[in-house]
XYZ file of C-alpha atoms in Angstrom:
165
model
C -70.638 -32.479 -53.653
C -69.548 -33.504 -50.360
C -69.005 -37.007 -51.449
C -66.605 -35.869 -54.158
C -64.542 -33.542 -51.722
C -64.671 -36.379 -49.235
C -63.023 -38.726 -51.723
C -60.420 -36.170 -52.896
C -59.447 -35.398 -49.494
C -59.084 -39.021 -48.787
C -56.920 -39.823 -52.066
C -54.882 -36.792 -51.164
C -54.281 -38.188 -47.659
C -53.542 -41.942 -49.121
C -50.966 -40.652 -51.562
C -49.414 -38.347 -48.882
C -48.917 -41.423 -46.510
C -47.778 -43.504 -49.490
C -45.072 -40.572 -50.121
C -44.001 -40.703 -46.536
C -43.796 -44.436 -46.508
C -41.026 -44.096 -49.391
C -38.957 -41.313 -47.636
C -36.147 -43.927 -46.847
C -35.542 -44.037 -50.834
C -35.249 -40.460 -51.119
C -36.515 -40.442 -54.646
C -32.898 -40.348 -55.912
C -32.300 -44.282 -55.735
C -30.527 -43.998 -52.268
C -30.917 -46.939 -50.056
C -32.732 -46.736 -46.897
C -30.772 -46.166 -43.653
C -30.826 -48.626 -40.739
C -29.651 -47.577 -37.016
C -27.870 -50.823 -36.394
C -27.113 -49.672 -32.951
C -31.118 -49.238 -32.335
C -31.607 -52.578 -34.154
C -29.227 -54.302 -31.707
C -30.891 -52.657 -28.506
C -34.293 -53.662 -29.650
C -33.390 -57.232 -30.638
C -31.348 -57.657 -27.251
C -34.245 -56.347 -25.235
C -36.772 -58.680 -27.139
C -34.606 -61.840 -26.905
C -33.521 -61.130 -23.426
C -36.588 -59.397 -21.593
C -35.305 -60.400 -18.041
C -32.003 -58.239 -17.473
C -31.053 -60.385 -14.697
C -30.884 -63.469 -16.702
C -29.304 -61.885 -19.873
C -25.836 -62.682 -20.691
C -23.200 -59.981 -20.225
C -22.226 -58.802 -23.539
C -19.098 -56.355 -24.274
C -18.631 -54.256 -27.380
C -15.581 -55.333 -29.534
C -13.762 -52.426 -30.625
C -10.128 -51.615 -31.590
C -7.441 -54.350 -31.662
C -9.764 -56.875 -30.274
C -12.197 -56.291 -33.003
C -9.259 -56.960 -35.688
C -8.026 -60.282 -33.737
C -11.744 -61.361 -33.801
C -12.505 -60.311 -37.451
C -9.374 -60.441 -39.257
C -9.516 -57.961 -42.249
C -12.730 -55.911 -41.169
C -10.616 -53.230 -40.353
C -9.442 -52.831 -43.841
C -13.017 -52.384 -45.105
C -14.564 -48.967 -45.159
C -17.787 -48.792 -42.905
C -20.274 -46.388 -42.185
C -21.690 -48.616 -39.040
C -19.642 -51.144 -37.280
C -21.040 -53.103 -34.137
C -19.885 -56.495 -32.536
C -21.072 -57.869 -29.196
C -19.881 -61.081 -27.527
C -19.685 -62.414 -23.993
C -16.413 -62.415 -22.094
C -16.849 -66.126 -21.489
C -16.287 -68.645 -24.169
C -18.882 -71.073 -22.767
C -21.645 -68.795 -24.007
C -22.530 -69.187 -27.478
C -23.824 -65.640 -28.195
C -22.399 -63.169 -30.681
C -23.588 -60.767 -33.102
C -21.601 -58.313 -35.528
C -23.609 -55.673 -37.734
C -21.917 -53.870 -40.446
C -22.888 -51.362 -43.107
C -20.281 -51.071 -45.443
C -19.519 -47.547 -47.188
C -19.071 -49.625 -50.679
C -21.767 -52.208 -51.495
C -18.858 -54.211 -53.336
C -17.596 -54.973 -49.960
C -20.436 -56.930 -48.743
C -19.228 -60.558 -49.690
C -15.908 -59.485 -48.174
C -17.522 -58.921 -44.927
C -19.648 -61.955 -45.179
C -16.650 -63.804 -45.685
C -14.900 -62.527 -42.524
C -17.898 -63.415 -40.457
C -18.181 -66.831 -42.027
C -14.214 -66.983 -41.221
C -15.137 -66.427 -37.439
C -17.829 -68.987 -37.412
C -15.729 -71.569 -39.023
C -12.533 -70.987 -36.631
C -15.191 -71.177 -33.622
C -16.383 -74.702 -34.913
C -12.950 -75.922 -35.610
C -12.267 -75.652 -32.016
C -11.988 -72.021 -31.155
C -15.305 -72.095 -29.096
C -13.515 -74.674 -26.617
C -16.431 -76.317 -25.261
C -18.319 -79.151 -27.097
C -21.709 -77.469 -26.472
C -20.277 -74.018 -27.638
C -18.811 -75.598 -30.892
C -22.124 -77.225 -31.548
C -24.027 -73.997 -31.172
C -21.609 -71.975 -33.427
C -22.041 -74.956 -35.929
C -26.007 -75.136 -35.969
C -27.266 -71.578 -34.597
C -24.901 -69.233 -36.456
C -25.980 -67.330 -39.706
C -24.354 -64.680 -41.918
C -26.931 -62.604 -43.980
C -26.845 -59.402 -46.065
C -29.386 -56.901 -47.299
C -27.985 -54.206 -49.370
C -25.009 -52.855 -47.821
C -25.650 -54.252 -44.474
C -24.356 -57.537 -43.202
C -25.272 -59.461 -40.017
C -23.473 -62.123 -38.226
C -25.461 -63.979 -35.294
C -24.673 -66.637 -33.023
C -27.619 -67.368 -30.875
C -30.177 -70.326 -30.147
C -32.829 -67.983 -31.826
C -30.751 -67.003 -34.734
C -33.420 -67.713 -37.101
C -35.773 -65.231 -35.300
C -32.962 -62.709 -35.337
C -32.474 -63.138 -38.954
C -36.045 -62.408 -39.456
C -36.121 -59.404 -37.444
C -32.898 -58.123 -39.175
C -34.769 -58.935 -42.865
C -37.712 -56.945 -41.537
C -35.783 -53.808 -41.424
C -35.641 -54.045 -45.284
């Protein structure tokens, strides 16, 4: 009898844990929710563990955001974060967006790709920075989330982003 009760308790716990693991989908078809700011902070800290040797990045907002990513302000977003160094010799930039309407994902991907193309065409100024934009940039999406990243470890960052889903 004890074995049966133990088995039933174990099965109940396993089912409750499985149900908790699916809490992001809500049972009604809702997509999971990712805190892009938390992802950025964790990702930045993992890539640059030594703050003294990390690039100084500034958040891109307002008019500068529209100048950097023309058309992005016309897309309704739930979350929109973009960070870049204030010196063009440093080839590191990240933009993270959650669109309100998933049909806008391709629009945002196009805007991000246009940014990369403009930097490769000479906007990055320095030959090494242009090469970095050309070889170390990625635009990826998952559901209603889109990320553009430029960094020598861009593939590792893409893997971290994809692991969220």
